[in-house]
Coordinates of C-alpha atoms (C1' of nucleotides) in Angstrom, one line a residue:
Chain A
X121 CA 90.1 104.2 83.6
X122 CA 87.3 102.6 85.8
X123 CA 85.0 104.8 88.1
X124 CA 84.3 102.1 90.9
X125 CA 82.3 103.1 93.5
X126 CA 80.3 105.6 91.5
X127 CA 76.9 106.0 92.7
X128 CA 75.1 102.9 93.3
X129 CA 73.2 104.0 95.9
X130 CA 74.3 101.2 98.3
X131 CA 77.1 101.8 100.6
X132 CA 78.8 98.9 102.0
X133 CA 79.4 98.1 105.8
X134 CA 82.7 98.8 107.1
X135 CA 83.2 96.0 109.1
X136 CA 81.0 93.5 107.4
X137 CA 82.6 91.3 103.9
X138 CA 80.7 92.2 101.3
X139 CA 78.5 89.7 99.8
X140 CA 80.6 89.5 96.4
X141 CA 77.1 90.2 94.0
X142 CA 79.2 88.2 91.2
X143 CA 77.5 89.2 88.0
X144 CA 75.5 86.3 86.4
X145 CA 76.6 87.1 82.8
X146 CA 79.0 89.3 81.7
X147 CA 77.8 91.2 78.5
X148 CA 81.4 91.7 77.3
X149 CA 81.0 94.2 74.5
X150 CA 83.8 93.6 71.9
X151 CA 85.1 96.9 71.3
X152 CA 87.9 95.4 68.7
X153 CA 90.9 97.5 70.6
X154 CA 93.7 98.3 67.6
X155 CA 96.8 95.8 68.2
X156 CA 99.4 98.6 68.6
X157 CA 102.4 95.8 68.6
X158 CA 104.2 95.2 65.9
X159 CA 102.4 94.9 62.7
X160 CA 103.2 91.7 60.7
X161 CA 105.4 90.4 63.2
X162 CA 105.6 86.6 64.5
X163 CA 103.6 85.6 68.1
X164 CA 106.4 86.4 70.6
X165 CA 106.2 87.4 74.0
X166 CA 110.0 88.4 74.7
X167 CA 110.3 91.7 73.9
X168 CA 107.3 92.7 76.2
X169 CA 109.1 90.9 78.9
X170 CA 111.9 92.9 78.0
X171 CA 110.5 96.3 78.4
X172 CA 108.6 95.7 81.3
X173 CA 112.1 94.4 82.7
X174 CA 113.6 97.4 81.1
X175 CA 110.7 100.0 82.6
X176 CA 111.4 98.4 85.7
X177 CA 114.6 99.0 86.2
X178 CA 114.1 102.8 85.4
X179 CA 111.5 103.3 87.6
X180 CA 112.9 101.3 90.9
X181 CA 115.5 103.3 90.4
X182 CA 113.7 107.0 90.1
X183 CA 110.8 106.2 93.0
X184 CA 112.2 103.2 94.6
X185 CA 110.4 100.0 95.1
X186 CA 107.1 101.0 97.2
X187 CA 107.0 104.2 95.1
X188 CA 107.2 102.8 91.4
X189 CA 103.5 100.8 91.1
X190 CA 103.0 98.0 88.7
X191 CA 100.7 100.4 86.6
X192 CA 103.5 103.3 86.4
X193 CA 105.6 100.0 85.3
X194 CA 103.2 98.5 82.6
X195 CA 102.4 102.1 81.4
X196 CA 106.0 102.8 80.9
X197 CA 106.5 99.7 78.9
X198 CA 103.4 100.0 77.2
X199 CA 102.2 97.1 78.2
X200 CA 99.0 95.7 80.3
X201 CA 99.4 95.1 83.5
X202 CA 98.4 92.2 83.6
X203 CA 101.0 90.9 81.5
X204 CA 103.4 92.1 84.3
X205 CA 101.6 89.7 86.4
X206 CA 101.4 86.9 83.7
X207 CA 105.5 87.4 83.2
X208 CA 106.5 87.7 86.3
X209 CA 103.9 85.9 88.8
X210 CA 104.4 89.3 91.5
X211 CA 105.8 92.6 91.7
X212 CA 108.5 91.8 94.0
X213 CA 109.7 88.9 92.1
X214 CA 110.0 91.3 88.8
X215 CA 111.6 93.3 91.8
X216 CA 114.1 90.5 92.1
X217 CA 114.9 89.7 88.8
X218 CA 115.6 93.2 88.4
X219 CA 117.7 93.5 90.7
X220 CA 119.7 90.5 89.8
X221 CA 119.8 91.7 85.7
X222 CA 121.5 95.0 86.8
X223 CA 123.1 94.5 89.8
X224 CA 125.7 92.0 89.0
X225 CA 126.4 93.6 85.6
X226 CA 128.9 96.8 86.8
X227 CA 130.3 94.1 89.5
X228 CA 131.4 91.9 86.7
X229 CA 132.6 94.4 84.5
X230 CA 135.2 95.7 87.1
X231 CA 138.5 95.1 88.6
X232 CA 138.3 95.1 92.6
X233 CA 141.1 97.6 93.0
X234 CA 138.6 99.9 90.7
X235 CA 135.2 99.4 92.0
X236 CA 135.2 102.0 94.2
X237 CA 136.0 104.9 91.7
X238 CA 133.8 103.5 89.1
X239 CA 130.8 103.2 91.5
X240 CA 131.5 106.4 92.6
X241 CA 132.0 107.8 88.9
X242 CA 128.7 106.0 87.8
X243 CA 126.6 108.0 90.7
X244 CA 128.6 111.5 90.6
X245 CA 127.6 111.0 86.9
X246 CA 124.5 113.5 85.6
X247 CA 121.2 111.4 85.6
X248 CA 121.0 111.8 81.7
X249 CA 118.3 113.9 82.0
X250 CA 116.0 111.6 79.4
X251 CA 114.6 108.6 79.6
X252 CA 117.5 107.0 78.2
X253 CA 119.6 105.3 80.8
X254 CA 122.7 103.4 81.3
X255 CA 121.1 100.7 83.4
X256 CA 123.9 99.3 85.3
X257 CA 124.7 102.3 87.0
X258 CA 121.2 102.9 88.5
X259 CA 121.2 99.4 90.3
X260 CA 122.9 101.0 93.6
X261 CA 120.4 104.0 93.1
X262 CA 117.5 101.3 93.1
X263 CA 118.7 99.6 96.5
X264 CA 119.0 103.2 98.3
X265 CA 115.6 104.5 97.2
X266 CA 114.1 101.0 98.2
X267 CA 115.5 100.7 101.6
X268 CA 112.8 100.1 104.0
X269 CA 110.1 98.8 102.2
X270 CA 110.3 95.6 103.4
X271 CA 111.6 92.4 104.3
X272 CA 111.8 90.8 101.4
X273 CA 113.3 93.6 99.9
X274 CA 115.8 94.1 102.0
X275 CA 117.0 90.7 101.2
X276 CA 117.6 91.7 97.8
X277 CA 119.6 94.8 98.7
X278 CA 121.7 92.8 101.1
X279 CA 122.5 89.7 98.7
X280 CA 123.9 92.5 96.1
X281 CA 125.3 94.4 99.0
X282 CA 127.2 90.9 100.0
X283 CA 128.7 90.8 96.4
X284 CA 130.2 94.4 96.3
X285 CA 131.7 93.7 100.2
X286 CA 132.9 90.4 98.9
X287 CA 134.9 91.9 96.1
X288 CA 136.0 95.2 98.1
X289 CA 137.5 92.3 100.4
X290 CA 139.5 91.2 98.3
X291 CA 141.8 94.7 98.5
X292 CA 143.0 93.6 102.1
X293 CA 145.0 91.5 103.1
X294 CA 143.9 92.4 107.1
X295 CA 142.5 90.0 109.6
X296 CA 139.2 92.2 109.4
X297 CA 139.0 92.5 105.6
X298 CA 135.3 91.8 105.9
X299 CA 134.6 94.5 107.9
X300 CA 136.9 97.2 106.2
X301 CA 135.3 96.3 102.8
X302 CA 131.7 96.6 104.8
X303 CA 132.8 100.5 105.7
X304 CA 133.9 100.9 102.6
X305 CA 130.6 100.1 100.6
X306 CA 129.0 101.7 103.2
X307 CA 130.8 104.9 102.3
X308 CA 130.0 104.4 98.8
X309 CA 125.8 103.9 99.7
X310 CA 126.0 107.2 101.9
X311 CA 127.6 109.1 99.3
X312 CA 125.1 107.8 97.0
X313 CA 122.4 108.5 99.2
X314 CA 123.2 111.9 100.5
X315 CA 124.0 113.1 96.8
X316 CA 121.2 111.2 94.8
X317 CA 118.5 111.0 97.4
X318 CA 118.7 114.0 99.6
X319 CA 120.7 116.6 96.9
X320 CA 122.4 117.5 100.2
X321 CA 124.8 120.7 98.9
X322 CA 127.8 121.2 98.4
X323 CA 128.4 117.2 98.0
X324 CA 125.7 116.9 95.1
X325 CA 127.3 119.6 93.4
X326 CA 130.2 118.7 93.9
X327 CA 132.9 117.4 91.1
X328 CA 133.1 113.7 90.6
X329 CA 136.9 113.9 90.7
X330 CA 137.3 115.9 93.8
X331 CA 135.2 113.5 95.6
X332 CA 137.1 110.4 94.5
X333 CA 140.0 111.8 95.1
X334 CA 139.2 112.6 98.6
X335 CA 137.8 108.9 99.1
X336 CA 140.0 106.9 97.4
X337 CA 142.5 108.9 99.5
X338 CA 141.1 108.3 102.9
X339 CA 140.1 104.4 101.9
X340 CA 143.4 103.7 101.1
X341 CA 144.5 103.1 104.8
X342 CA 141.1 100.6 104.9
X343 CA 141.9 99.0 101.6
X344 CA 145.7 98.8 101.0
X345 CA 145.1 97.0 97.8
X346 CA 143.1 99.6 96.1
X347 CA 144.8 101.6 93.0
X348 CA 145.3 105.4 93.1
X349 CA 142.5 107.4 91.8
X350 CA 142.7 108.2 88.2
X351 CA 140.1 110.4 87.3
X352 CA 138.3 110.3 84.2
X353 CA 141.6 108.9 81.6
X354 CA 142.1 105.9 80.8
X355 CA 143.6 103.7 83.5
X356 CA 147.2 102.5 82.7
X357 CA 147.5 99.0 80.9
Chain B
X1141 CA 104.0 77.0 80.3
X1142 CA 104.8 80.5 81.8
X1143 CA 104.9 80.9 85.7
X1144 CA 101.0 81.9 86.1
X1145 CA 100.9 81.6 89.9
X1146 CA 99.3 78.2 90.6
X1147 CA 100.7 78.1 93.3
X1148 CA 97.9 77.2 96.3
X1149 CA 99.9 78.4 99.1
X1150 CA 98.2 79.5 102.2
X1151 CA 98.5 83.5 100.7
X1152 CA 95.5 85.1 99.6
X1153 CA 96.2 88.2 100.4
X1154 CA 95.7 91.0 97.8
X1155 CA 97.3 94.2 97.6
X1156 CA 100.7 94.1 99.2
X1157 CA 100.4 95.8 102.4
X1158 CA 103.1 94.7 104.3
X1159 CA 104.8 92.0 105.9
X1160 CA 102.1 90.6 108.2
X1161 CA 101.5 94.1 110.0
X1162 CA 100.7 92.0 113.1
X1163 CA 98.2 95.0 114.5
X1164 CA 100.1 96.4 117.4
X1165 CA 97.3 96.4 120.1
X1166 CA 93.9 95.4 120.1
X1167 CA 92.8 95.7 116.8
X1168 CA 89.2 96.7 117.9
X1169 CA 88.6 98.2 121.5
X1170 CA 85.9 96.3 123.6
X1171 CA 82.7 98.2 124.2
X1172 CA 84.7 100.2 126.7
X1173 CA 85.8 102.6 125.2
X1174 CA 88.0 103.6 128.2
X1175 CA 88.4 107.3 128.8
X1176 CA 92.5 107.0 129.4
X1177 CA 92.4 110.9 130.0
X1178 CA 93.4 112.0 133.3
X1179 CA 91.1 110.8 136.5
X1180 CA 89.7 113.8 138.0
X1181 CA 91.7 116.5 136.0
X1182 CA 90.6 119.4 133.9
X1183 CA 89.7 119.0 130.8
X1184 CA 93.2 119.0 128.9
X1185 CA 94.5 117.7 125.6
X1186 CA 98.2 118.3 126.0
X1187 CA 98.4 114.7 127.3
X1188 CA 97.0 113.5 124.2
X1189 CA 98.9 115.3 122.0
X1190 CA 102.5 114.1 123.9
X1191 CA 101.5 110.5 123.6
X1192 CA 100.5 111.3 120.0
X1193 CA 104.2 112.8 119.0
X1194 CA 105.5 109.8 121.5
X1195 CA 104.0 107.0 119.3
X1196 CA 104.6 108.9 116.3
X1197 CA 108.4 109.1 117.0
X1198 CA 109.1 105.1 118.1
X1199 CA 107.2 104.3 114.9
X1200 CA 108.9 106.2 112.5
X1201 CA 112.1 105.1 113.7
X1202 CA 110.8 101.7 113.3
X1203 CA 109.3 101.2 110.0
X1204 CA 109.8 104.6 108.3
X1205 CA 107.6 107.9 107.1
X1206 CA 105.6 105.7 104.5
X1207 CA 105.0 102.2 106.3
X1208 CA 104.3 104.3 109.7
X1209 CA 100.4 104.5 108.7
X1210 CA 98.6 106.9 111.0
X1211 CA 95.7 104.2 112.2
X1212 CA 99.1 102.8 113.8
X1213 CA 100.5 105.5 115.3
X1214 CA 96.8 106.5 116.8
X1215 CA 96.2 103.0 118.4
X1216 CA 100.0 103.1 119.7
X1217 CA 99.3 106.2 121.7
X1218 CA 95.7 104.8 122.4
X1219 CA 93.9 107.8 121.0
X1220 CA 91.7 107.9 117.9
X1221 CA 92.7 108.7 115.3
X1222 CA 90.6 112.2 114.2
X1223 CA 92.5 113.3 117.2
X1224 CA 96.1 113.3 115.5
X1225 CA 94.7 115.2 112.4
X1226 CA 92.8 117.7 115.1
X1227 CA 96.5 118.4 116.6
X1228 CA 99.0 118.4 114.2
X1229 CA 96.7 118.6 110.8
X1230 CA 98.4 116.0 108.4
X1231 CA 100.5 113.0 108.8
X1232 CA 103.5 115.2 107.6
X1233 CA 103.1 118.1 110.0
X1234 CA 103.2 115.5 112.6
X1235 CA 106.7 114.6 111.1
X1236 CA 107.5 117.6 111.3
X1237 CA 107.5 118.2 115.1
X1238 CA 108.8 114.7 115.5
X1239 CA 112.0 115.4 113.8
X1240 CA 112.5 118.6 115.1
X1241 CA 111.6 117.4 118.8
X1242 CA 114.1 114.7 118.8
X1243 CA 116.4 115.7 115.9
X1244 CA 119.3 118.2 116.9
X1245 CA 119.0 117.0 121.0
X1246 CA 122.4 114.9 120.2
X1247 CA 123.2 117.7 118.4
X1248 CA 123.3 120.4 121.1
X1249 CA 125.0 117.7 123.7
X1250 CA 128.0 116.6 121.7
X1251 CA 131.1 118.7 120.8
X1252 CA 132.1 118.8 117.4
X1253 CA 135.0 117.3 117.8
X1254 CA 133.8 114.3 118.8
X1255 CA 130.9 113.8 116.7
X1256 CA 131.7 111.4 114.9
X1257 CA 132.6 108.6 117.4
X1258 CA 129.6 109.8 119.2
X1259 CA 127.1 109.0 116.4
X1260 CA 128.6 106.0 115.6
X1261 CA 128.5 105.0 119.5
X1262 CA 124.7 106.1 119.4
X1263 CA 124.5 103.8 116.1
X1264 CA 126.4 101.1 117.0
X1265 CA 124.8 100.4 120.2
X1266 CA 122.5 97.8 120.7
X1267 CA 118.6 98.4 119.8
X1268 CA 117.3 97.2 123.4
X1269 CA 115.3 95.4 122.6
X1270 CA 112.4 96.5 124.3
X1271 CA 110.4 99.2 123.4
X1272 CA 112.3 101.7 125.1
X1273 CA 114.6 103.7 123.5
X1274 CA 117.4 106.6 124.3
X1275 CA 115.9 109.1 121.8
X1276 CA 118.7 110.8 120.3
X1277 CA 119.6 107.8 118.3
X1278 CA 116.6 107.4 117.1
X1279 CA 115.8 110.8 115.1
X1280 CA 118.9 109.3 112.4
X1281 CA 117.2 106.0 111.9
X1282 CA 114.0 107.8 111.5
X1283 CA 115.3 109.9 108.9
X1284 CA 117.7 106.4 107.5
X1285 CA 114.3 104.4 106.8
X1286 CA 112.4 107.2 105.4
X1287 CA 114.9 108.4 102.5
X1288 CA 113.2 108.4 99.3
X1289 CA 109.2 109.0 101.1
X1290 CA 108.9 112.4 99.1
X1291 CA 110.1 115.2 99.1
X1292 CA 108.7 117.0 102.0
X1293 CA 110.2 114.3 103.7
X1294 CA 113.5 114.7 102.2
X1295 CA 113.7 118.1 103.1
X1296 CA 113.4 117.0 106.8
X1297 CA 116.7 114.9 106.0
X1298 CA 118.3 117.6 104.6
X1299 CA 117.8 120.3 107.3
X1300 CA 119.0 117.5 109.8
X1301 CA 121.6 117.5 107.9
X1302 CA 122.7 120.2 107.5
X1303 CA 123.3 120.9 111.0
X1304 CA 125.3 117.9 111.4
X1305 CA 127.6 118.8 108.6
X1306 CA 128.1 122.2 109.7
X1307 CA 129.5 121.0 112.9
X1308 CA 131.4 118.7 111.1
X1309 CA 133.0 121.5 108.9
X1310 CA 134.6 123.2 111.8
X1311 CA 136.9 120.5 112.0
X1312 CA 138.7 121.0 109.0
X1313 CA 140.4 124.2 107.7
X1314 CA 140.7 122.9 103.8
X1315 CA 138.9 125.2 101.3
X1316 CA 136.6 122.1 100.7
X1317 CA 136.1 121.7 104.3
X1318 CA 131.7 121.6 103.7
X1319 CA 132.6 118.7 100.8
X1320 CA 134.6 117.0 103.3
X1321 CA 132.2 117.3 106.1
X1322 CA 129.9 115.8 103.6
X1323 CA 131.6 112.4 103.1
X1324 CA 132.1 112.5 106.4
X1325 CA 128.5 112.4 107.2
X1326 CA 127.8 110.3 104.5
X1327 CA 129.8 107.8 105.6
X1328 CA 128.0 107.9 108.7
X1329 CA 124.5 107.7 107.4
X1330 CA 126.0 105.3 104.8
X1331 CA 127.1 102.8 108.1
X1332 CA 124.1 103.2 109.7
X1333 CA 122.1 102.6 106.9
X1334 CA 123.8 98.9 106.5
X1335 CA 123.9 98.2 110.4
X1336 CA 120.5 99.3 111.4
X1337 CA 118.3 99.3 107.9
X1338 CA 120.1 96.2 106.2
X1339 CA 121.8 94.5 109.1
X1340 CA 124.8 93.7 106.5
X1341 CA 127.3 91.3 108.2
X1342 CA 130.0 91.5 109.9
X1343 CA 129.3 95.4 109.6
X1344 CA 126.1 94.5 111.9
X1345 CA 127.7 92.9 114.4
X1346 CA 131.2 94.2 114.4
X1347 CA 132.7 95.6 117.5
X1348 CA 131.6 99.8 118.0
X1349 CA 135.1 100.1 119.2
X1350 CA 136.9 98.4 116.2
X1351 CA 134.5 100.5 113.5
X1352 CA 135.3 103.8 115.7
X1353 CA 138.6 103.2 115.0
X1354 CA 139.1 102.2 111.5
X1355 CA 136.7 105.2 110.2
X1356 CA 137.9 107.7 112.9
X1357 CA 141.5 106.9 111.6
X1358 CA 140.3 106.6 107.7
X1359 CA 138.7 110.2 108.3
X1360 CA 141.7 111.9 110.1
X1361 CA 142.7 112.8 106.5
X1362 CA 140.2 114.2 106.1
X1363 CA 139.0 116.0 108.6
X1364 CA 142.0 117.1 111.1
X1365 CA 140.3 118.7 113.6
X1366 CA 139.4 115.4 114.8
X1367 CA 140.2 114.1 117.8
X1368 CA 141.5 110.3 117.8
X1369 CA 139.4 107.5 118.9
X1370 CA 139.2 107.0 122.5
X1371 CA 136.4 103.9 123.1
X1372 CA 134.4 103.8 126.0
X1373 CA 136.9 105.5 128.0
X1374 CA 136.1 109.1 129.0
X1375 CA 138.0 112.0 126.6
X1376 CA 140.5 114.1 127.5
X1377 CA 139.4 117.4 129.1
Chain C
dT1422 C1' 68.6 127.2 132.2
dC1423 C1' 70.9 127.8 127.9
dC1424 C1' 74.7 128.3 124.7
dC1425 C1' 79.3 128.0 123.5
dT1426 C1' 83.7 125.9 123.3
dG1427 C1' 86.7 122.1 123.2
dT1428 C1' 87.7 116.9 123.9
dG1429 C1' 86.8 112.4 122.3
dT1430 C1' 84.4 109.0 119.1
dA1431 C1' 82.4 106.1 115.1
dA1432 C1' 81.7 105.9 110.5
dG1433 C1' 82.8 106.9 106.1
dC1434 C1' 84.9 109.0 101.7
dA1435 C1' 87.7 109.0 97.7
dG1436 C1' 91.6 107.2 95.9
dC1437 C1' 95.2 104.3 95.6
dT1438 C1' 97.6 99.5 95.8
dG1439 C1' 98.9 94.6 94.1
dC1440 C1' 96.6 91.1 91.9
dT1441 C1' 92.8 88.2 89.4
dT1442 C1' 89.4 87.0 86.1
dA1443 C1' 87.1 86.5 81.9
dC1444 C1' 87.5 87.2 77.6
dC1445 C1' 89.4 88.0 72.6
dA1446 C1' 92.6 87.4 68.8
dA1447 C1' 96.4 85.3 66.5
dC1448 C1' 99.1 81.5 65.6
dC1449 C1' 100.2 76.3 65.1
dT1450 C1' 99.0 71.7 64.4
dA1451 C1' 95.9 67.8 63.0
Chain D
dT307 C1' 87.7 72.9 59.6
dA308 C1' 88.4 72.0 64.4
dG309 C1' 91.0 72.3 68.5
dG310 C1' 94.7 73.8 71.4
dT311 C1' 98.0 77.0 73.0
dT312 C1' 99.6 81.5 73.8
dG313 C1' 100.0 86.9 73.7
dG314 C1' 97.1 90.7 74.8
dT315 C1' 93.2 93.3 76.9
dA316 C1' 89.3 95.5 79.9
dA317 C1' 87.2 95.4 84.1
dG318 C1' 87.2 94.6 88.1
dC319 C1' 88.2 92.9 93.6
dA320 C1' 89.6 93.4 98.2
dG321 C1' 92.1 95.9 101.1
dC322 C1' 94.7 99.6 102.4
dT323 C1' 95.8 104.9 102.7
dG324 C1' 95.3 109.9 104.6
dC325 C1' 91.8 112.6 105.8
dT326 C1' 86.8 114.3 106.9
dT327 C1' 82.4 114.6 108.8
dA328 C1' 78.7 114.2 112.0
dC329 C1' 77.9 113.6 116.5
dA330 C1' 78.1 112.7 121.9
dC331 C1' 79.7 114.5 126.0
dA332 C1' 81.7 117.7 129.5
dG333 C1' 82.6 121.9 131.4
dG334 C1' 82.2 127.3 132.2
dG335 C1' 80.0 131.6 131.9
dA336 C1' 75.5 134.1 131.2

DNA sequence: TCCCTGTGTAAGCAGCTGCTTACCAACCTA
DNA sequence: TAGGTTGGTAAGCAGCTGCTTACACAGGGA
């Protein structure tokens, strides 16, 4: 923890740049700090790149982007934060890579004609209560908390926005397919917000099967190709 | 070699503060100080607190609860800042009377009925560019760019929305008729979301008209009570 | 004249943010 | 043994944030 600012007796101007004092020497006292990695085990950076991807991704999704800091991230992972830095060169690009790990991975996994009761499913689901976490579900949850903070973010949300519309598009065979898959995902990012975000009663307590009953029945006029809702059984072969 | 940001672009800035905040008017006032109070009126400071909530509310509709620092919204209304704190307390206070100034006022002026193709109207319509701004619009992209602030903020969205989705559940006589007036909002928060917030194509630039009518028709199954789209024209009696 | 009250102002506090720097320790090769 | 590369660490920096404080000034009543 450092106590900057402590009581050194000289306050700074407000309006003036500070001189930079610039230490002449730094004494450096070698505290030997105990290795807490992996005792015995080879030189390897990976696996800290891989929690700090993997504390990442929880923690967009809980606070969003603005509200998850690169210490909450580091801390998470157990890591220094500087290694985030060292990784990953900036907090939006480890934003970005995020983004890209967990987004695409429920969009591959998933039949067009299905995508919209499985997104639905995967955000009606509990939030698992632990730290433990799915990870391809919460990549919606990530885009809806993070909405907002930015330019640059919002470039991520809308190139894994652009992927969802683009495969909801494929359901219609209309002249305006675009646009119908367009409402469609944005049904399934109010739902998400309104229920994740806001808690807004009785939708977030709400059963998951109700609700995508009741939107797979009304999207069926937008998307003529989409399949029946199921439920929670298997789908038929 | 791992990416360690030797990169000597033209960037120095630290921190992350925003996208080039660009400071909205002169970023320090000349030795006039400029007394902008009334000329020869009594000593008031109801004007001061109008312009305050009037700045307040154009930039939280533009950038948000978090990114809408108060500095900003003290040199927009051209008042110093101890001022805002000396009226309204805290930052979130003066939230507070913002969304409940200009919140329910579309509210109160629109028939249940047609709601829906009223908000979307509101949403859909272009941002005019200029500063000005109708007002009722405004209050849902305040609360749209502010999800996931905190939770006091949250709890503003919620009571906003709750009002809207009570109105909403008068159109239907299901026994779910409150979950269905929740999609039903959520859909619309969900579309303004990707038109305003994301500015997803085609969504963004799609005709109000056309999405009036493929979501009023999608959501006549759900909610009944609704009356069918009618455009620009004036509604029936 | 004096005090009291209320408006307006400049300066600053304490804490946070993303990011950098200087260093240490472990491994590999020569 | 010497040198280089790489993973890991502590300690900052500069700038922002909401909010506070001390003070100047203008009236109104006594």
């Amino acid at each position: 923890m450092v106590a900057r600012r402590t009581d050194a007796g000289a306050v700074p101007s407000r309006g003036e740049p500070r001189a930079r004092p610039v230490p002449p020497v730094a004494p450096a006292p070698p505290p030997a700090p105990a290795p807490v990695r992996d005792k015995g085990g080879v030189r390897d950076g990976a696996p800290t790149r891989e929690r700090l991807l993997d504390a990442a991704s929880a923690l967009f999704a809980e606070r969003g982007y603005e509200r998850a800091t690169v210490r909450d991230i580091a801390a998470r992972a157990r890591v220094n934060q500087a290694l985030l830095f060292r990784h990953f060169g900036s907090k939006r690009a480890l934003f970005g890579e995020v983004v890209s790990r967990d987004g695409t991975e429920q969009l591959r996994s998933t039949a067009p004609e299905r995508l919209v009761e499985t997104v639905l499913a995967s955000m009606l689901a509990p939030p698992t209560a632990d730290g433990g976490d799915t990870g391809s579900s919460r990549s919606l949850e990530t885009l809806l908390r993070s909405v907002g903070a930015g330019d640059e973010v919002s470039a991520a949300v809308t190139a894994l926005g652009d992927d969802y519309a683009r495969a909801l598009a494929t359901l219609s065979d209309a002249d305006d397919s675009g646009l119908r898959a367009d409402l469609a995902l944005a049904w399934l990012v109010g739902i998400g917000l309104m229920r994740v975000v806001v808690a807004k009663q009785p939708l977030a307590g709400a059963d998951a099967d109700e609700v995508g009953r009741l939107v797979v029945g009304a999207l069926g006029h937008l998307l003529e190709g989409m399949a029946p809702h199921h439920g929670q059984g298997p789908g038929h072969g």
